Short mmCIF file of N, CA and C in Angstrom, two decimals:
data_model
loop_
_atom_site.label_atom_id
_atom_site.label_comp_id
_atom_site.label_asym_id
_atom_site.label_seq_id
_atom_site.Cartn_x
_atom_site.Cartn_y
_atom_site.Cartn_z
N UNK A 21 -88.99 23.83 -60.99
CA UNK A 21 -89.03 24.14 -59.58
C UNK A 21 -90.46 24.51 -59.19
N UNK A 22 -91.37 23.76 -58.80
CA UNK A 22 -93.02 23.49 -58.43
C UNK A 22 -93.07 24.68 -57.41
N UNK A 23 -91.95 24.41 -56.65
CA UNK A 23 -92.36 25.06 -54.98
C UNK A 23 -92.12 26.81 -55.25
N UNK A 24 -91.25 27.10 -56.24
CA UNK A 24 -90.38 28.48 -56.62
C UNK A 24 -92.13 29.02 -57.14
N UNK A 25 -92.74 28.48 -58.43
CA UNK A 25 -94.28 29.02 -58.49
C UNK A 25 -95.25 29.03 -57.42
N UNK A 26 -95.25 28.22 -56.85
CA UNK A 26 -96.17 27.70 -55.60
C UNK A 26 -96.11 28.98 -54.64
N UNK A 27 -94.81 29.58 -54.54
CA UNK A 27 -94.47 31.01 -53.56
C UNK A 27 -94.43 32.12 -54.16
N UNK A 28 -94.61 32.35 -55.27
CA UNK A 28 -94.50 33.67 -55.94
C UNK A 28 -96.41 34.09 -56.06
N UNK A 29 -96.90 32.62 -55.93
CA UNK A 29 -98.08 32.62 -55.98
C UNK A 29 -99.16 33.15 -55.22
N UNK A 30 -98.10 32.64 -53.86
CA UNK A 30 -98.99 32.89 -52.75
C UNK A 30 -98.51 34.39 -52.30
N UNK A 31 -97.42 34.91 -52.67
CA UNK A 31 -97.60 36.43 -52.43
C UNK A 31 -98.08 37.00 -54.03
N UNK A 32 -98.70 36.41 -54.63
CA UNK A 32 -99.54 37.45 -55.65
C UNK A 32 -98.47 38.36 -55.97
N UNK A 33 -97.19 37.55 -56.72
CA UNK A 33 -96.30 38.29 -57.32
C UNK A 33 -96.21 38.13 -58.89
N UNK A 34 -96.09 38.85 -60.05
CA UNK A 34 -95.76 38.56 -61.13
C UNK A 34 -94.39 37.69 -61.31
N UNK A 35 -94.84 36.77 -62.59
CA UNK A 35 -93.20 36.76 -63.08
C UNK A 35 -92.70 37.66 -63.43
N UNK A 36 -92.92 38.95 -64.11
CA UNK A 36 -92.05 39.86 -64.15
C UNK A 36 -91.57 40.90 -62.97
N UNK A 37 -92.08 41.03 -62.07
CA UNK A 37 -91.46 41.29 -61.04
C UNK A 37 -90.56 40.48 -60.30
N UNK A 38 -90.61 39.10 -60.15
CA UNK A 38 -89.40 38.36 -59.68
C UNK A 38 -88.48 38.68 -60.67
N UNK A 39 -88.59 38.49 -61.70
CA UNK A 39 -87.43 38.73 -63.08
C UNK A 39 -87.02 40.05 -62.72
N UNK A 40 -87.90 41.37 -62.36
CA UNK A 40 -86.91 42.32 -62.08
C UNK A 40 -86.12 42.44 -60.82
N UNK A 41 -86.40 42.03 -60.04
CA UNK A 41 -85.89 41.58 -58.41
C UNK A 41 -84.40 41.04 -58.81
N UNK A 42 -84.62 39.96 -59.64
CA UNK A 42 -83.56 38.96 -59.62
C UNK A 42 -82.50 39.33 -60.42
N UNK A 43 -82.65 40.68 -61.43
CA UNK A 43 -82.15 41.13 -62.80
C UNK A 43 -82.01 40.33 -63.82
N UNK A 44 -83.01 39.49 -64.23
CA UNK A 44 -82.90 38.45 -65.09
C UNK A 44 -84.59 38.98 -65.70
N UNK A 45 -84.39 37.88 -67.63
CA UNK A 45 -85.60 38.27 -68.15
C UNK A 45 -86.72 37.60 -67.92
N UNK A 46 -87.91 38.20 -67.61
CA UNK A 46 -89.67 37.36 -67.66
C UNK A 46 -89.36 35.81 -67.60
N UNK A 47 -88.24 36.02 -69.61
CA UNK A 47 -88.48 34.83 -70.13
C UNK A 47 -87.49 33.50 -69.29
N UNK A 48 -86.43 33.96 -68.84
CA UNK A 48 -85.60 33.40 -67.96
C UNK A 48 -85.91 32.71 -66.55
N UNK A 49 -86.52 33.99 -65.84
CA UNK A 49 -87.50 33.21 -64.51
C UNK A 49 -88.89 32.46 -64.66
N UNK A 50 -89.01 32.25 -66.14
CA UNK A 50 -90.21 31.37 -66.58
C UNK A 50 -89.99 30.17 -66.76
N UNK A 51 -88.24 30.11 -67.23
CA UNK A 51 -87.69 28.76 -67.50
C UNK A 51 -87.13 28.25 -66.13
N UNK A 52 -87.27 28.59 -65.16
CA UNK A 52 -86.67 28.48 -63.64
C UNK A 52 -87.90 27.80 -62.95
N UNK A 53 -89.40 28.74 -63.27
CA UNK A 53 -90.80 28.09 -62.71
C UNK A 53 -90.70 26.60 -63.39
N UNK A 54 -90.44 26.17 -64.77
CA UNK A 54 -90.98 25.38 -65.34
C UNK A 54 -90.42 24.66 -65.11
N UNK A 55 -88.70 24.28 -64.99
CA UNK A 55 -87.59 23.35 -64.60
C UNK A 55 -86.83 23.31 -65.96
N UNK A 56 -87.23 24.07 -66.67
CA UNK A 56 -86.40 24.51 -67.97
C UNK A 56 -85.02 24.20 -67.89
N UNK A 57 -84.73 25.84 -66.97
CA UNK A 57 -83.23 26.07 -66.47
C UNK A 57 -83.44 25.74 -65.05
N UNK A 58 -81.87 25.68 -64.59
CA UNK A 58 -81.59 25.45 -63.44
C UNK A 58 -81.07 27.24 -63.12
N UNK A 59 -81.42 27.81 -61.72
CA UNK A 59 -81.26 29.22 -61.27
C UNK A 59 -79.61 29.16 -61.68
N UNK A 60 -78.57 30.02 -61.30
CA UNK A 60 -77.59 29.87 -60.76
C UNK A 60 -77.39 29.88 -58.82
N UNK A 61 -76.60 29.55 -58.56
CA UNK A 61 -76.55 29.32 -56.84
C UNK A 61 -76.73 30.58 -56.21
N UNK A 62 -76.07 32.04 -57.11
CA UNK A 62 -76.27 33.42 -56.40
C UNK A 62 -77.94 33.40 -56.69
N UNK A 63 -78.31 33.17 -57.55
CA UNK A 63 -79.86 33.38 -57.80
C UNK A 63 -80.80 32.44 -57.12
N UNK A 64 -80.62 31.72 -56.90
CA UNK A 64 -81.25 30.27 -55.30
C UNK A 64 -81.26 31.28 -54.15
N UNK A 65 -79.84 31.70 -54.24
CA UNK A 65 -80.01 32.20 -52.90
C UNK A 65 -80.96 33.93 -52.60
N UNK A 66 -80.63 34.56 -53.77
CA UNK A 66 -81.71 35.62 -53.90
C UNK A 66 -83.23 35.26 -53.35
N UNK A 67 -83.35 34.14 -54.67
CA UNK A 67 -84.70 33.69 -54.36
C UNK A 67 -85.44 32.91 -52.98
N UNK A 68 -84.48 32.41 -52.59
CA UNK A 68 -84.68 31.56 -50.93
C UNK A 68 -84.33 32.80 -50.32
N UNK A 69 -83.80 33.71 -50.20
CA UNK A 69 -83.87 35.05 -48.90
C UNK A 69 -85.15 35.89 -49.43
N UNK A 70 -85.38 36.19 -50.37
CA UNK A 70 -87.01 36.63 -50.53
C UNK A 70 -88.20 36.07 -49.96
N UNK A 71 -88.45 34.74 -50.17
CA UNK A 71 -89.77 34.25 -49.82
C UNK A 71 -89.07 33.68 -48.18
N UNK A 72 -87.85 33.58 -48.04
CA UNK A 72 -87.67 33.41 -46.32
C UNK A 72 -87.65 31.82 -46.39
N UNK A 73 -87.22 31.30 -47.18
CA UNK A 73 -87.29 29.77 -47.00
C UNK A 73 -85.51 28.98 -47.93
N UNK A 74 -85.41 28.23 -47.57
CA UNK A 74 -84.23 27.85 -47.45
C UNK A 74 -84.08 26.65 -49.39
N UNK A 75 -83.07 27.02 -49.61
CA UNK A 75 -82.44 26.38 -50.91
C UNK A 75 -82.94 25.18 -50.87
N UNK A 76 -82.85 24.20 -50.15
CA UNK A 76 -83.09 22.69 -50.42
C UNK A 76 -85.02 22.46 -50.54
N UNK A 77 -85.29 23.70 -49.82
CA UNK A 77 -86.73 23.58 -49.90
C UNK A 77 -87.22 24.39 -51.33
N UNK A 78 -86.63 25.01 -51.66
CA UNK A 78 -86.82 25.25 -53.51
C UNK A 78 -86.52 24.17 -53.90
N UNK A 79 -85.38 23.66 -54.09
CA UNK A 79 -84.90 22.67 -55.26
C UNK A 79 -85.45 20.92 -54.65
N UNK A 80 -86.29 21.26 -53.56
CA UNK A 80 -86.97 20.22 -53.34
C UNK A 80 -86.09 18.79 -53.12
N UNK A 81 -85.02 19.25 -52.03
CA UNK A 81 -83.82 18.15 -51.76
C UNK A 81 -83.92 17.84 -50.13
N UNK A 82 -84.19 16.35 -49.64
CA UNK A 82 -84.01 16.06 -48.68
C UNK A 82 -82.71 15.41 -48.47
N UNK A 83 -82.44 15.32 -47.11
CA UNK A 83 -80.93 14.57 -46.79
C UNK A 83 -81.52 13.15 -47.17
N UNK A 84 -80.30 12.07 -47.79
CA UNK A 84 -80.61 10.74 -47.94
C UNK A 84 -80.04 10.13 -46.46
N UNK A 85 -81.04 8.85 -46.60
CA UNK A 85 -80.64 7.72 -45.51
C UNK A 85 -79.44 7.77 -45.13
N UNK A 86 -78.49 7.59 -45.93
CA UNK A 86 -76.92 6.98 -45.58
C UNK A 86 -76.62 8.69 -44.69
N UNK A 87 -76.88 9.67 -45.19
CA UNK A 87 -76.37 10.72 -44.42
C UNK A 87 -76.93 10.33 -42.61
N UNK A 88 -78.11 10.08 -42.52
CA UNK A 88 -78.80 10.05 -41.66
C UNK A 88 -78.11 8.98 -40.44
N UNK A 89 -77.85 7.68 -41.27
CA UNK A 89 -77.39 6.61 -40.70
C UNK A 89 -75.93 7.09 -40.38
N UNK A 90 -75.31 7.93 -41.29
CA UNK A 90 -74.00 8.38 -40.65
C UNK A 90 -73.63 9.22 -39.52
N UNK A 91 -74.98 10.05 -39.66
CA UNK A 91 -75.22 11.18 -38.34
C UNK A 91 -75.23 10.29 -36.56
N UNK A 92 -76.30 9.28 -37.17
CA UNK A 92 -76.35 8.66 -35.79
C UNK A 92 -75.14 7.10 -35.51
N UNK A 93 -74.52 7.30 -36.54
CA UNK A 93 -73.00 6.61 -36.09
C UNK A 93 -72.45 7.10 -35.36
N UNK A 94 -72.44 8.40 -36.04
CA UNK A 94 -70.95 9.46 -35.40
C UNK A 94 -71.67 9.73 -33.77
N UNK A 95 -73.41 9.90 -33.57
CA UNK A 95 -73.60 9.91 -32.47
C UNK A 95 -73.32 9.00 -31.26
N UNK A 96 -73.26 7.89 -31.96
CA UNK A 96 -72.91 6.27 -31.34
C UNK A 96 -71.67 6.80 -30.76
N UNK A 97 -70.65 6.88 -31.56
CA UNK A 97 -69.10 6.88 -31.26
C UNK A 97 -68.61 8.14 -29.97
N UNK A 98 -69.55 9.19 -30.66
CA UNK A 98 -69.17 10.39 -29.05
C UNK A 98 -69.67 10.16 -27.57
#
């Protein structure tokens, strides 16, 4: 997770202070920076209400096309 270091960075936070925030070890939120482990979803969401930015923008997920093309179907049809 690039963007999860990228923000701990820019507030000049330790990994061990996110690790204590999050109640998890150093070594645990090190494997979360690196893409080691995957967070759990309560812990995404810890971490996305801290830095104020939203889950898909950690895990670095945009909506695909077909969602998009479905959005402006359903707009067609109303």
């Amino acid at each position: 997770m690039k963007k999860l270091k990228e923000l701990r960075k820019q507030k000049s936070i330790s990994q061990d202070k996110m690790a204590k925030y999050l109640g998890v070890s150093q070594r645990s939120y090190g494997y979360y920076e690196s893409g080691e482990r995957q967070p759990p979803i309560e812990t995404l969401i810890h971490i996305a209400d801290y830095f104020g930015v939203t889950i898909d923008y950690l895990v670095e997920h945009t909506p695909s096309n077909l969602s998009e093309n479905r959005q402006k179907l359903l707009d067609k049809i109303q």
